[in-house]
């Protein structure tokens, strides 16, 4: 969790595209594959269901901080973000001992199980989590459990960082990332390794068991030069651009998906 919290802070505090790509690449290079898989999931638009209601987070923060309701509300109005407010008002966590657990462990063992706990047990579990986390990690924790995770990084930047790290064509990585942010499935270390695998190593399509994955849609772009410079007219196909919902038919392994 510590590594991802530091990455989040670095991304959130920068407006430089180059700096963000470099930060992403460093994280993906050094993070365990399981943690990196969850990071790709979140940074490319994945949004798991909220595991703790906002009301509960607020109530637990009041209990732990000992602040009166009016003072917490004043703080929230001044800060403008619930996660940041909670991270500021909670007492300092004791110094951590031992090896800190990574993002994948926190997701699988602490965050996702919160969804099925009774209210009383959920409150106790949230308090226990906060007692183990530093302020920046608490901030991230509230973002993740409250369903409010957002950071100024596009899927394109994530794709670019992964492609640079693996030395692959960004279009290949973009194809492999299709479906990675599917909320019905948890990302895995194997999926992350498949994103970076050399072509032919069973990283896409039928070899990886991901039959029927759609291909990325490539959007239209204005010409940067005169049409005459594109070459012979007979080498090109021009299509009408219709507004509406994009659809795709994929035929693979003897099966068809729409």
Tab-separated table of C-alpha atoms in Angstrom:
chain	number	residue	atom	x	y	z
A	1	UNK	CA	0.000	0.000	0.000
A	2	UNK	CA	2.879	2.349	0.814
A	3	UNK	CA	4.332	2.213	-2.713
A	4	UNK	CA	0.983	2.858	-4.372
A	5	UNK	CA	0.167	5.695	-1.971
A	6	UNK	CA	3.485	7.337	-2.865
A	7	UNK	CA	2.766	6.874	-6.575
A	8	UNK	CA	-0.707	8.384	-6.164
A	9	UNK	CA	0.749	11.429	-4.398
A	10	UNK	CA	3.385	11.875	-7.108
A	11	UNK	CA	0.843	11.619	-9.917
A	12	UNK	CA	-1.643	13.883	-8.163
A	13	UNK	CA	0.981	16.539	-7.537
A	14	UNK	CA	2.280	16.805	-11.101
A	15	UNK	CA	0.944	18.336	-14.293
A	16	UNK	CA	3.812	17.083	-16.461
A	17	UNK	CA	2.927	14.203	-18.765
A	18	UNK	CA	6.569	13.149	-18.971
A	19	UNK	CA	6.922	13.163	-15.181
A	20	UNK	CA	3.779	11.038	-14.792
A	21	UNK	CA	4.953	8.476	-17.340
A	22	UNK	CA	8.334	8.255	-15.605
A	23	UNK	CA	6.665	7.805	-12.205
A	24	UNK	CA	4.416	5.072	-13.579
A	25	UNK	CA	7.312	3.295	-15.212
A	26	UNK	CA	9.359	3.345	-11.982
A	27	UNK	CA	6.440	1.943	-10.021
A	28	UNK	CA	5.693	-0.856	-12.504
A	29	UNK	CA	9.381	-1.716	-12.674
A	30	UNK	CA	9.802	-2.211	-8.930
A	31	UNK	CA	6.351	-3.170	-7.586
A	32	UNK	CA	5.451	-6.855	-7.127
A	33	UNK	CA	3.403	-8.112	-10.082
A	34	UNK	CA	0.255	-8.560	-7.982
A	35	UNK	CA	0.407	-4.982	-6.713
A	36	UNK	CA	1.180	-3.687	-10.198
A	37	UNK	CA	-1.858	-5.532	-11.569
A	38	UNK	CA	-4.173	-3.721	-9.149
A	39	UNK	CA	-2.443	-0.430	-9.941
A	40	UNK	CA	-3.070	-0.907	-13.670
A	41	UNK	CA	-6.681	-1.750	-12.843
A	42	UNK	CA	-7.288	1.437	-10.868
A	43	UNK	CA	-5.233	3.780	-13.040
A	44	UNK	CA	-6.876	2.576	-16.258
A	45	UNK	CA	-10.407	3.245	-14.987
A	46	UNK	CA	-11.307	0.238	-12.859
A	47	UNK	CA	-13.797	1.053	-10.129
A	48	UNK	CA	-14.795	-1.756	-7.745
A	49	UNK	CA	-18.059	-1.393	-5.883
A	50	UNK	CA	-17.996	0.748	-2.768
A	51	UNK	CA	-17.149	-1.438	0.215
A	52	UNK	CA	-17.897	1.085	2.982
A	53	UNK	CA	-20.697	3.686	2.846
A	54	UNK	CA	-19.552	7.291	3.097
A	55	UNK	CA	-21.742	7.763	6.162
A	56	UNK	CA	-19.917	4.941	7.951
A	57	UNK	CA	-16.504	6.385	7.105
A	58	UNK	CA	-17.570	9.719	8.524
A	59	UNK	CA	-18.954	8.168	11.717
A	60	UNK	CA	-15.834	6.102	12.322
A	61	UNK	CA	-13.628	9.149	11.739
A	62	UNK	CA	-15.623	11.068	14.356
A	63	UNK	CA	-15.229	8.234	16.852
A	64	UNK	CA	-11.500	7.802	16.314
A	65	UNK	CA	-10.620	11.499	16.141
A	66	UNK	CA	-12.835	12.542	19.058
A	67	UNK	CA	-13.848	15.693	17.191
A	68	UNK	CA	-17.323	17.147	17.629
A	69	UNK	CA	-19.551	16.842	14.611
A	70	UNK	CA	-19.533	20.583	13.897
A	71	UNK	CA	-15.730	20.781	13.856
A	72	UNK	CA	-15.404	17.803	11.527
A	73	UNK	CA	-17.971	19.376	9.208
A	74	UNK	CA	-16.129	22.713	9.256
A	75	UNK	CA	-12.897	20.899	8.424
A	76	UNK	CA	-14.582	19.009	5.602
A	77	UNK	CA	-15.964	22.240	4.138
A	78	UNK	CA	-12.513	23.831	4.290
A	79	UNK	CA	-10.707	20.869	2.713
A	80	UNK	CA	-13.428	19.866	0.251
A	81	UNK	CA	-12.524	16.161	0.187
A	82	UNK	CA	-13.689	13.526	2.666
A	83	UNK	CA	-10.651	11.267	2.326
A	84	UNK	CA	-8.247	14.148	2.853
A	85	UNK	CA	-10.248	15.421	5.816
A	86	UNK	CA	-10.197	12.005	7.485
A	87	UNK	CA	-6.471	11.596	6.851
A	88	UNK	CA	-5.828	14.946	8.577
A	89	UNK	CA	-8.045	14.546	11.650
A	90	UNK	CA	-7.113	10.990	12.653
A	91	UNK	CA	-4.483	10.570	15.380
A	92	UNK	CA	-1.000	9.669	14.195
A	93	UNK	CA	-0.573	5.950	13.645
A	94	UNK	CA	2.081	4.133	15.668
A	95	UNK	CA	5.366	3.451	13.919
A	96	UNK	CA	5.030	0.450	11.629
A	97	UNK	CA	7.016	-2.646	12.454
A	98	UNK	CA	7.828	-5.477	10.088
A	99	UNK	CA	7.399	-5.629	6.344
A	100	UNK	CA	4.451	-3.515	5.116
A	101	UNK	CA	1.867	-5.331	3.028
A	102	UNK	CA	1.353	-4.385	-0.615
A	103	UNK	CA	-1.691	-3.173	-2.522
A	104	UNK	CA	-2.798	-6.651	-3.635
A	105	UNK	CA	-2.762	-7.957	-0.051
A	106	UNK	CA	-4.749	-4.983	1.177
A	107	UNK	CA	-7.309	-5.373	-1.585
A	108	UNK	CA	-7.795	-9.108	-1.100
A	109	UNK	CA	-7.555	-9.374	2.683
A	110	UNK	CA	-8.711	-6.045	4.072
A	111	UNK	CA	-10.636	-3.918	1.571
A	112	UNK	CA	-12.818	-6.275	-0.492
A	113	UNK	CA	-13.952	-8.335	2.560
A	114	UNK	CA	-15.398	-5.158	4.113
A	115	UNK	CA	-18.334	-5.365	1.710
A	116	UNK	CA	-19.810	-8.494	3.305
A	117	UNK	CA	-19.262	-7.613	6.970
A	118	UNK	CA	-22.156	-6.588	9.266
A	119	UNK	CA	-22.131	-2.884	10.125
A	120	UNK	CA	-20.664	-3.365	13.608
A	121	UNK	CA	-17.821	-5.555	12.362
A	122	UNK	CA	-17.162	-3.241	9.435
A	123	UNK	CA	-16.655	-0.288	11.789
A	124	UNK	CA	-14.156	-2.260	13.880
A	125	UNK	CA	-12.350	-3.437	10.730
A	126	UNK	CA	-12.031	0.105	9.351
A	127	UNK	CA	-10.604	1.314	12.661
A	128	UNK	CA	-8.084	-1.532	12.616
A	129	UNK	CA	-7.017	-0.642	9.078
A	130	UNK	CA	-6.495	3.008	9.948
A	131	UNK	CA	-4.371	2.049	12.951
A	132	UNK	CA	-1.918	0.303	10.603
A	133	UNK	CA	-1.615	3.021	7.959
A	134	UNK	CA	0.253	6.293	7.637
A	135	UNK	CA	-1.662	9.467	6.742
A	136	UNK	CA	-1.116	9.234	2.977
A	137	UNK	CA	-2.097	5.553	3.057
A	138	UNK	CA	-5.270	6.352	5.032
A	139	UNK	CA	-6.152	8.925	2.407
A	140	UNK	CA	-5.787	6.310	-0.326
A	141	UNK	CA	-7.643	3.700	1.735
A	142	UNK	CA	-10.702	5.967	2.053
A	143	UNK	CA	-10.596	6.669	-1.679
A	144	UNK	CA	-10.541	2.950	-2.461
A	145	UNK	CA	-13.231	1.782	-0.019
A	146	UNK	CA	-15.469	4.783	-0.651
A	147	UNK	CA	-15.509	4.408	-4.436
A	148	UNK	CA	-14.024	7.858	-4.995
A	149	UNK	CA	-10.662	6.925	-6.494
A	150	UNK	CA	-9.637	9.419	-9.182
A	151	UNK	CA	-6.246	10.670	-10.270
A	152	UNK	CA	-5.046	12.718	-13.221
A	153	UNK	CA	-3.757	9.818	-15.297
A	154	UNK	CA	-5.302	8.467	-18.474
A	155	UNK	CA	-5.266	4.902	-19.739
A	156	UNK	CA	-3.038	6.209	-22.540
A	157	UNK	CA	-0.313	7.231	-20.074
A	158	UNK	CA	-0.496	3.859	-18.333
A	159	UNK	CA	-0.196	2.127	-21.704
A	160	UNK	CA	2.753	4.309	-22.661
A	161	UNK	CA	4.585	3.592	-19.397
A	162	UNK	CA	4.075	-0.163	-19.717
A	163	UNK	CA	5.152	-0.132	-23.361
A	164	UNK	CA	8.340	1.785	-22.538
A	165	UNK	CA	9.128	-0.550	-19.651
A	166	UNK	CA	8.665	-3.707	-21.743
A	167	UNK	CA	10.090	-2.297	-24.977
A	168	UNK	CA	6.851	-3.114	-26.803
A	169	UNK	CA	4.644	-1.314	-29.306
A	170	UNK	CA	2.105	0.758	-27.360
A	171	UNK	CA	-0.683	-0.503	-29.654
A	172	UNK	CA	0.070	-4.091	-28.615
A	173	UNK	CA	-0.055	-3.151	-24.934
A	174	UNK	CA	-3.325	-1.266	-25.524
A	175	UNK	CA	-4.816	-4.397	-27.080
A	176	UNK	CA	-3.720	-6.519	-24.140
A	177	UNK	CA	-5.228	-4.048	-21.667
A	178	UNK	CA	-8.718	-4.390	-23.114
A	179	UNK	CA	-10.940	-5.765	-20.360
A	180	UNK	CA	-8.277	-5.275	-17.676
A	181	UNK	CA	-10.506	-2.863	-15.751
A	182	UNK	CA	-13.499	-5.231	-15.750
A	183	UNK	CA	-15.021	-4.900	-12.264
A	184	UNK	CA	-16.348	-8.474	-12.348
A	185	UNK	CA	-12.819	-9.932	-12.184
A	186	UNK	CA	-9.891	-9.293	-9.894
A	187	UNK	CA	-6.595	-8.439	-11.612
A	188	UNK	CA	-3.797	-10.949	-11.093
A	189	UNK	CA	-0.014	-11.060	-11.221
A	190	UNK	CA	-0.250	-13.375	-14.223
A	191	UNK	CA	-2.330	-10.809	-16.111
A	192	UNK	CA	0.221	-8.094	-15.381
A	193	UNK	CA	3.089	-10.277	-16.596
A	194	UNK	CA	1.095	-11.002	-19.755
A	195	UNK	CA	0.921	-7.257	-20.457
A	196	UNK	CA	4.713	-7.104	-20.593
A	197	UNK	CA	5.434	-10.442	-22.289
A	198	UNK	CA	7.231	-10.604	-25.596
A	199	UNK	CA	4.951	-11.340	-28.590
A	200	UNK	CA	4.421	-15.057	-28.987
A	201	UNK	CA	4.766	-15.822	-25.279
A	202	UNK	CA	1.072	-16.543	-24.826
A	203	UNK	CA	0.184	-13.028	-23.796
A	204	UNK	CA	-2.847	-12.318	-25.947
A	205	UNK	CA	-5.849	-13.939	-27.522
A	206	UNK	CA	-6.303	-17.670	-27.606
A	207	UNK	CA	-2.880	-18.493	-26.094
A	208	UNK	CA	-3.692	-16.568	-22.912
A	209	UNK	CA	-7.182	-17.945	-22.384
A	210	UNK	CA	-8.723	-14.496	-22.965
A	211	UNK	CA	-10.821	-15.406	-25.974
A	212	UNK	CA	-13.198	-12.772	-27.260
A	213	UNK	CA	-11.350	-9.756	-25.904
A	214	UNK	CA	-12.247	-6.716	-28.028
A	215	UNK	CA	-9.587	-4.656	-29.764
A	216	UNK	CA	-9.009	-1.000	-28.866
A	217	UNK	CA	-11.021	1.496	-30.880
A	218	UNK	CA	-8.802	3.901	-32.752
A	219	UNK	CA	-10.312	7.361	-33.023
A	220	UNK	CA	-10.253	9.658	-36.045
A	221	UNK	CA	-7.639	12.414	-36.105
A	222	UNK	CA	-7.318	15.468	-38.368
A	223	UNK	CA	-4.697	15.337	-41.094
A	224	UNK	CA	-1.413	17.036	-40.252
A	225	UNK	CA	-0.550	17.627	-43.926
A	226	UNK	CA	-2.162	17.937	-47.343
A	227	UNK	CA	-4.217	14.903	-48.524
A	228	UNK	CA	-2.035	14.633	-51.637
A	229	UNK	CA	0.880	13.611	-49.402
A	230	UNK	CA	-0.900	10.457	-48.248
A	231	UNK	CA	0.005	8.569	-51.413
A	232	UNK	CA	-2.051	6.814	-54.061
A	233	UNK	CA	-5.813	7.143	-53.606
A	234	UNK	CA	-6.392	3.449	-54.420
A	235	UNK	CA	-4.312	2.462	-51.350
A	236	UNK	CA	-6.856	4.012	-48.969
A	237	UNK	CA	-10.374	3.222	-47.801
A	238	UNK	CA	-12.648	6.063	-46.742
A	239	UNK	CA	-15.615	5.387	-44.473
A	240	UNK	CA	-18.466	7.540	-43.256
A	241	UNK	CA	-18.266	8.502	-39.583
A	242	UNK	CA	-21.589	7.814	-37.872
A	243	UNK	CA	-22.512	8.995	-34.396
A	244	UNK	CA	-23.736	6.349	-31.971
A	245	UNK	CA	-22.491	3.547	-29.761
A	246	UNK	CA	-19.372	1.769	-30.957
A	247	UNK	CA	-19.737	-1.979	-31.367
A	248	UNK	CA	-17.322	-4.683	-32.341
A	249	UNK	CA	-17.653	-8.233	-33.588
A	250	UNK	CA	-14.798	-10.539	-32.577
A	251	UNK	CA	-14.374	-13.985	-34.100
A	252	UNK	CA	-11.717	-16.094	-32.454
A	253	UNK	CA	-11.177	-19.761	-31.712
A	254	UNK	CA	-14.302	-20.765	-33.603
A	255	UNK	CA	-16.522	-18.482	-31.501
A	256	UNK	CA	-18.107	-15.089	-32.091
A	257	UNK	CA	-18.642	-12.195	-29.657
A	258	UNK	CA	-20.505	-8.918	-30.231
